[in-house]
mmCIF file of C-alpha atoms in Angstrom:
data_model
loop_
_atom_site.group_PDB
_atom_site.id
_atom_site.type_symbol
_atom_site.label_atom_id
_atom_site.label_comp_id
_atom_site.label_asym_id
_atom_site.label_seq_id
_atom_site.Cartn_x
_atom_site.Cartn_y
_atom_site.Cartn_z
ATOM 1 C CA UNK A 1 174.431 196.582 108.180
ATOM 2 C CA UNK A 2 171.824 198.669 110.783
ATOM 3 C CA UNK A 3 171.999 202.251 109.731
ATOM 4 C CA UNK A 4 171.121 204.598 112.323
ATOM 5 C CA UNK A 5 169.669 207.793 111.208
ATOM 6 C CA UNK A 6 167.418 210.922 110.928
ATOM 7 C CA UNK A 7 164.758 211.522 108.116
ATOM 8 C CA UNK A 8 161.818 212.529 106.806
ATOM 9 C CA UNK A 9 158.949 211.310 104.962
ATOM 10 C CA UNK A 10 158.609 211.630 102.458
ATOM 11 C CA UNK A 11 155.699 209.839 100.408
ATOM 12 C CA UNK A 12 154.785 206.417 102.046
ATOM 13 C CA UNK A 13 152.408 204.042 99.458
ATOM 14 C CA UNK A 14 151.279 200.955 100.845
ATOM 15 C CA UNK A 15 152.523 197.870 98.954
ATOM 16 C CA UNK A 16 150.779 194.757 101.002
ATOM 17 C CA UNK A 17 148.110 194.279 103.873
ATOM 18 C CA UNK A 18 150.629 194.892 106.406
ATOM 19 C CA UNK A 19 153.437 196.941 104.363
ATOM 20 C CA UNK A 20 154.406 200.063 103.253
ATOM 21 C CA UNK A 21 157.417 201.523 100.380
ATOM 22 C CA UNK A 22 158.286 204.724 103.010
ATOM 23 C CA UNK A 23 161.003 207.355 100.527
ATOM 24 C CA UNK A 24 162.994 208.476 103.331
ATOM 25 C CA UNK A 25 164.779 212.001 103.130
ATOM 26 C CA UNK A 26 167.563 211.110 104.970
ATOM 27 C CA UNK A 27 170.975 212.816 106.689
ATOM 28 C CA UNK A 28 173.982 210.341 106.264
ATOM 29 C CA UNK A 29 171.935 208.025 103.479
ATOM 30 C CA UNK A 30 170.744 211.558 100.825
ATOM 31 C CA UNK A 31 167.201 209.378 99.217
ATOM 32 C CA UNK A 32 166.148 205.750 100.484
ATOM 33 C CA UNK A 33 163.450 204.140 99.777
ATOM 34 C CA UNK A 34 162.774 201.348 102.529
ATOM 35 C CA UNK A 35 159.891 198.552 102.754
ATOM 36 C CA UNK A 36 157.891 198.299 106.347
ATOM 37 C CA UNK A 37 156.220 195.599 108.020
ATOM 38 C CA UNK A 38 153.722 198.012 109.223
ATOM 39 C CA UNK A 39 151.499 196.849 113.289
ATOM 40 C CA UNK A 40 149.066 198.794 115.108
ATOM 41 C CA UNK A 41 150.215 196.140 117.554
ATOM 42 C CA UNK A 42 151.597 197.715 121.259
ATOM 43 C CA UNK A 43 154.499 196.313 120.890
ATOM 44 C CA UNK A 44 155.408 197.042 116.938
ATOM 45 C CA UNK A 45 158.520 199.404 116.690
ATOM 46 C CA UNK A 46 156.509 200.915 113.462
ATOM 47 C CA UNK A 47 153.593 202.074 113.803
ATOM 48 C CA UNK A 48 151.659 203.988 110.128
ATOM 49 C CA UNK A 49 151.102 207.577 112.112
ATOM 50 C CA UNK A 50 154.763 207.699 112.249
ATOM 51 C CA UNK A 51 155.093 207.123 108.711
ATOM 52 C CA UNK A 52 152.785 210.241 107.248
ATOM 53 C CA UNK A 53 154.439 212.304 104.407
ATOM 54 C CA UNK A 54 156.557 215.203 106.031
ATOM 55 C CA UNK A 55 157.197 213.490 109.714
ATOM 56 C CA UNK A 56 160.099 213.533 110.627
ATOM 57 C CA UNK A 57 161.558 210.483 112.152
ATOM 58 C CA UNK A 58 164.089 208.958 114.073
ATOM 59 C CA UNK A 59 164.754 205.744 112.227
ATOM 60 C CA UNK A 60 166.806 202.146 112.387
ATOM 61 C CA UNK A 61 167.132 200.295 108.261
ATOM 62 C CA UNK A 62 169.168 197.449 107.216
ATOM 63 C CA UNK A 63 171.820 199.133 105.084
ATOM 64 C CA UNK A 64 172.878 196.787 101.446
ATOM 65 C CA UNK A 65 174.242 198.233 99.300
ATOM 66 C CA UNK A 66 173.468 196.034 95.614
ATOM 67 C CA UNK A 67 169.424 196.839 96.293
ATOM 68 C CA UNK A 68 167.422 199.970 96.205
ATOM 69 C CA UNK A 69 164.886 199.241 98.668
ATOM 70 C CA UNK A 70 166.337 199.017 102.110
ATOM 71 C CA UNK A 71 164.621 196.873 104.560
ATOM 72 C CA UNK A 72 162.797 199.967 108.315
ATOM 73 C CA UNK A 73 163.547 197.970 111.402
ATOM 74 C CA UNK A 74 162.351 201.053 113.829
ATOM 75 C CA UNK A 75 161.042 204.420 112.737
ATOM 76 C CA UNK A 76 159.788 206.480 115.973
ATOM 77 C CA UNK A 77 158.680 210.258 115.020
ATOM 78 C CA UNK A 78 162.078 212.644 116.010
ATOM 79 C CA UNK A 79 158.887 216.186 116.652
ATOM 80 C CA UNK A 80 155.540 215.833 116.702
ATOM 81 C CA UNK A 81 153.816 218.529 115.429
ATOM 82 C CA UNK A 82 152.004 220.674 117.249
ATOM 83 C CA UNK A 83 149.705 223.230 115.188
ATOM 84 C CA UNK A 84 150.848 221.889 111.200
ATOM 85 C CA UNK A 85 148.501 219.849 111.255
ATOM 86 C CA UNK A 86 144.782 222.260 112.530
ATOM 87 C CA UNK A 87 145.652 225.305 109.841
ATOM 88 C CA UNK A 88 145.033 224.892 107.508
ATOM 89 C CA UNK A 89 147.310 227.196 105.863
ATOM 90 C CA UNK A 90 150.169 225.683 107.161
ATOM 91 C CA UNK A 91 148.635 222.154 106.277
ATOM 92 C CA UNK A 92 148.745 223.393 102.680
ATOM 93 C CA UNK A 93 152.322 225.034 102.620
ATOM 94 C CA UNK A 94 153.722 221.423 104.111
ATOM 95 C CA UNK A 95 151.966 219.238 101.273
ATOM 96 C CA UNK A 96 154.029 222.413 98.973
ATOM 97 C CA UNK A 97 156.927 222.095 101.190
ATOM 98 C CA UNK A 98 156.589 217.790 100.516
ATOM 99 C CA UNK A 99 155.665 217.837 96.163
ATOM 100 C CA UNK A 100 159.456 220.812 95.857
ATOM 101 C CA UNK A 101 161.510 217.826 98.130
ATOM 102 C CA UNK A 102 160.027 214.451 96.527
ATOM 103 C CA UNK A 103 160.406 216.078 93.154
ATOM 104 C CA UNK A 104 163.700 217.683 93.975
ATOM 105 C CA UNK A 105 165.981 216.110 96.297
ATOM 106 C CA UNK A 106 167.157 212.844 93.906
ATOM 107 C CA UNK A 107 170.547 211.691 95.168
ATOM 108 C CA UNK A 108 171.878 209.370 97.873
ATOM 109 C CA UNK A 109 175.073 210.228 100.481
ATOM 110 C CA UNK A 110 175.882 212.720 102.320
ATOM 111 C CA UNK A 111 173.431 216.174 102.722
ATOM 112 C CA UNK A 112 173.847 216.872 106.070
ATOM 113 C CA UNK A 113 172.879 220.844 105.692
ATOM 114 C CA UNK A 114 169.971 220.422 103.373
ATOM 115 C CA UNK A 115 168.239 217.904 105.594
ATOM 116 C CA UNK A 116 169.404 220.800 108.704
ATOM 117 C CA UNK A 117 167.595 223.669 106.670
ATOM 118 C CA UNK A 118 164.820 221.848 105.923
ATOM 119 C CA UNK A 119 164.236 220.107 109.520
ATOM 120 C CA UNK A 120 164.794 223.607 110.799
ATOM 121 C CA UNK A 121 162.666 224.907 108.437
ATOM 122 C CA UNK A 122 159.193 222.310 109.200
ATOM 123 C CA UNK A 123 159.293 222.935 112.598
ATOM 124 C CA UNK A 124 160.155 226.828 112.322
ATOM 125 C CA UNK A 125 156.666 226.175 110.334
ATOM 126 C CA UNK A 126 154.995 224.491 113.333
ATOM 127 C CA UNK A 127 156.230 227.203 115.754
ATOM 128 C CA UNK A 128 154.855 230.695 114.076
ATOM 129 C CA UNK A 129 152.016 232.288 115.575
ATOM 130 C CA UNK A 130 151.944 235.619 112.734
ATOM 131 C CA UNK A 131 150.652 235.078 109.383
ATOM 132 C CA UNK A 132 152.440 232.534 107.184
ATOM 133 C CA UNK A 133 151.152 233.093 103.632
ATOM 134 C CA UNK A 134 154.572 233.773 102.243
ATOM 135 C CA UNK A 135 156.715 230.591 104.064
ATOM 136 C CA UNK A 136 157.385 228.806 100.655
ATOM 137 C CA UNK A 137 157.993 232.224 98.615
ATOM 138 C CA UNK A 138 161.222 232.509 100.920
ATOM 139 C CA UNK A 139 161.696 228.787 101.742
ATOM 140 C CA UNK A 140 162.345 227.825 97.995
ATOM 141 C CA UNK A 141 164.732 231.270 97.873
ATOM 142 C CA UNK A 142 166.790 229.810 100.432
ATOM 143 C CA UNK A 143 166.058 226.472 99.374
ATOM 144 C CA UNK A 144 168.251 227.274 95.833
ATOM 145 C CA UNK A 145 171.308 227.438 97.202
ATOM 146 C CA UNK A 146 171.529 224.199 98.369
ATOM 147 C CA UNK A 147 171.418 223.556 95.005
ATOM 148 C CA UNK A 148 173.674 225.533 93.760
ATOM 149 C CA UNK A 149 172.164 228.079 91.846
ATOM 150 C CA UNK A 150 170.268 230.914 93.640
ATOM 151 C CA UNK A 151 169.413 234.138 91.994
ATOM 152 C CA UNK A 152 171.454 236.880 92.448
ATOM 153 C CA UNK A 153 170.046 240.465 93.221
ATOM 154 C CA UNK A 154 171.646 243.112 91.285
ATOM 155 C CA UNK A 155 168.242 245.186 90.722
ATOM 156 C CA UNK A 156 168.044 248.465 90.980
ATOM 157 C CA UNK A 157 167.293 251.331 88.309
ATOM 158 C CA UNK A 158 169.175 249.778 85.559
ATOM 159 C CA UNK A 159 168.612 246.312 85.231
ATOM 160 C CA UNK A 160 164.708 246.306 86.548
ATOM 161 C CA UNK A 161 163.843 243.420 85.219
ATOM 162 C CA UNK A 162 164.337 239.810 86.364
ATOM 163 C CA UNK A 163 165.890 237.093 83.484
ATOM 164 C CA UNK A 164 165.249 233.455 84.749
ATOM 165 C CA UNK A 165 168.013 231.903 82.382
ATOM 166 C CA UNK A 166 170.385 234.158 83.595
ATOM 167 C CA UNK A 167 169.037 234.144 87.066
ATOM 168 C CA UNK A 168 169.681 237.910 87.436
ATOM 169 C CA UNK A 169 167.757 241.536 86.989
ATOM 170 C CA UNK A 170 168.795 243.067 83.408
ATOM 171 C CA UNK A 171 167.499 245.969 81.790
ATOM 172 C CA UNK A 172 165.278 244.175 78.825
ATOM 173 C CA UNK A 173 162.097 242.710 79.663
ATOM 174 C CA UNK A 174 161.503 239.345 78.683
ATOM 175 C CA UNK A 175 158.725 238.026 78.061
ATOM 176 C CA UNK A 176 157.410 234.818 80.847
ATOM 177 C CA UNK A 177 158.742 232.643 81.298
ATOM 178 C CA UNK A 178 161.448 233.604 80.171
ATOM 179 C CA UNK A 179 161.569 236.704 82.596
ATOM 180 C CA UNK A 180 159.198 239.121 85.056
ATOM 181 C CA UNK A 181 157.714 241.671 84.904
ATOM 182 C CA UNK A 182 158.670 245.187 86.585
ATOM 183 C CA UNK A 183 156.310 244.560 89.320
ATOM 184 C CA UNK A 184 157.254 240.753 90.039
ATOM 185 C CA UNK A 185 161.024 241.870 89.555
ATOM 186 C CA UNK A 186 160.232 244.273 92.730
ATOM 187 C CA UNK A 187 159.247 241.792 94.305
ATOM 188 C CA UNK A 188 161.220 239.103 93.695
ATOM 189 C CA UNK A 189 163.642 241.782 95.351
ATOM 190 C CA UNK A 190 162.429 242.218 98.177
ATOM 191 C CA UNK A 191 161.930 238.330 99.066
ATOM 192 C CA UNK A 192 165.433 238.349 98.224
ATOM 193 C CA UNK A 193 166.334 240.467 100.969
#
């Protein structure tokens, strides 16, 4: 069945002379692995530059329920980044987000809210003019909400140490990586606000 969807290229691996295996995070189908025939000709429906990691694409593929690898028939850039590839800080953050999404987003099926959040965040990163040093921290905190285990911000003078096992602040300091010290806990509390 021919399917149209929006997607984010998580990984593209060269398979043969003119073939690539692409791992995509799509809005309506979740994570999908596709094979694509890539050509540099003017008439090609899939260009090599379209399938670079973290590109937002409009795509068409043939979806077969009983197959692990689908056939990608067309891909076009949905959003072309204007500043990310010229700024080393933004590019580093983009690569970090790519690694996080590659390791965490696994399931198939519709994930429209998560896809929209990631898509909006990447466009926001591209358009930002102010310093982006903490963008990935805020991205991770927001991403946790979509995975269903958001940290509780109950930081106060009594409960000033973050307990990573419970996902909230407590009055007892645990050594890392189980917990955070007072200074790190306070910084986390500010980030959660």
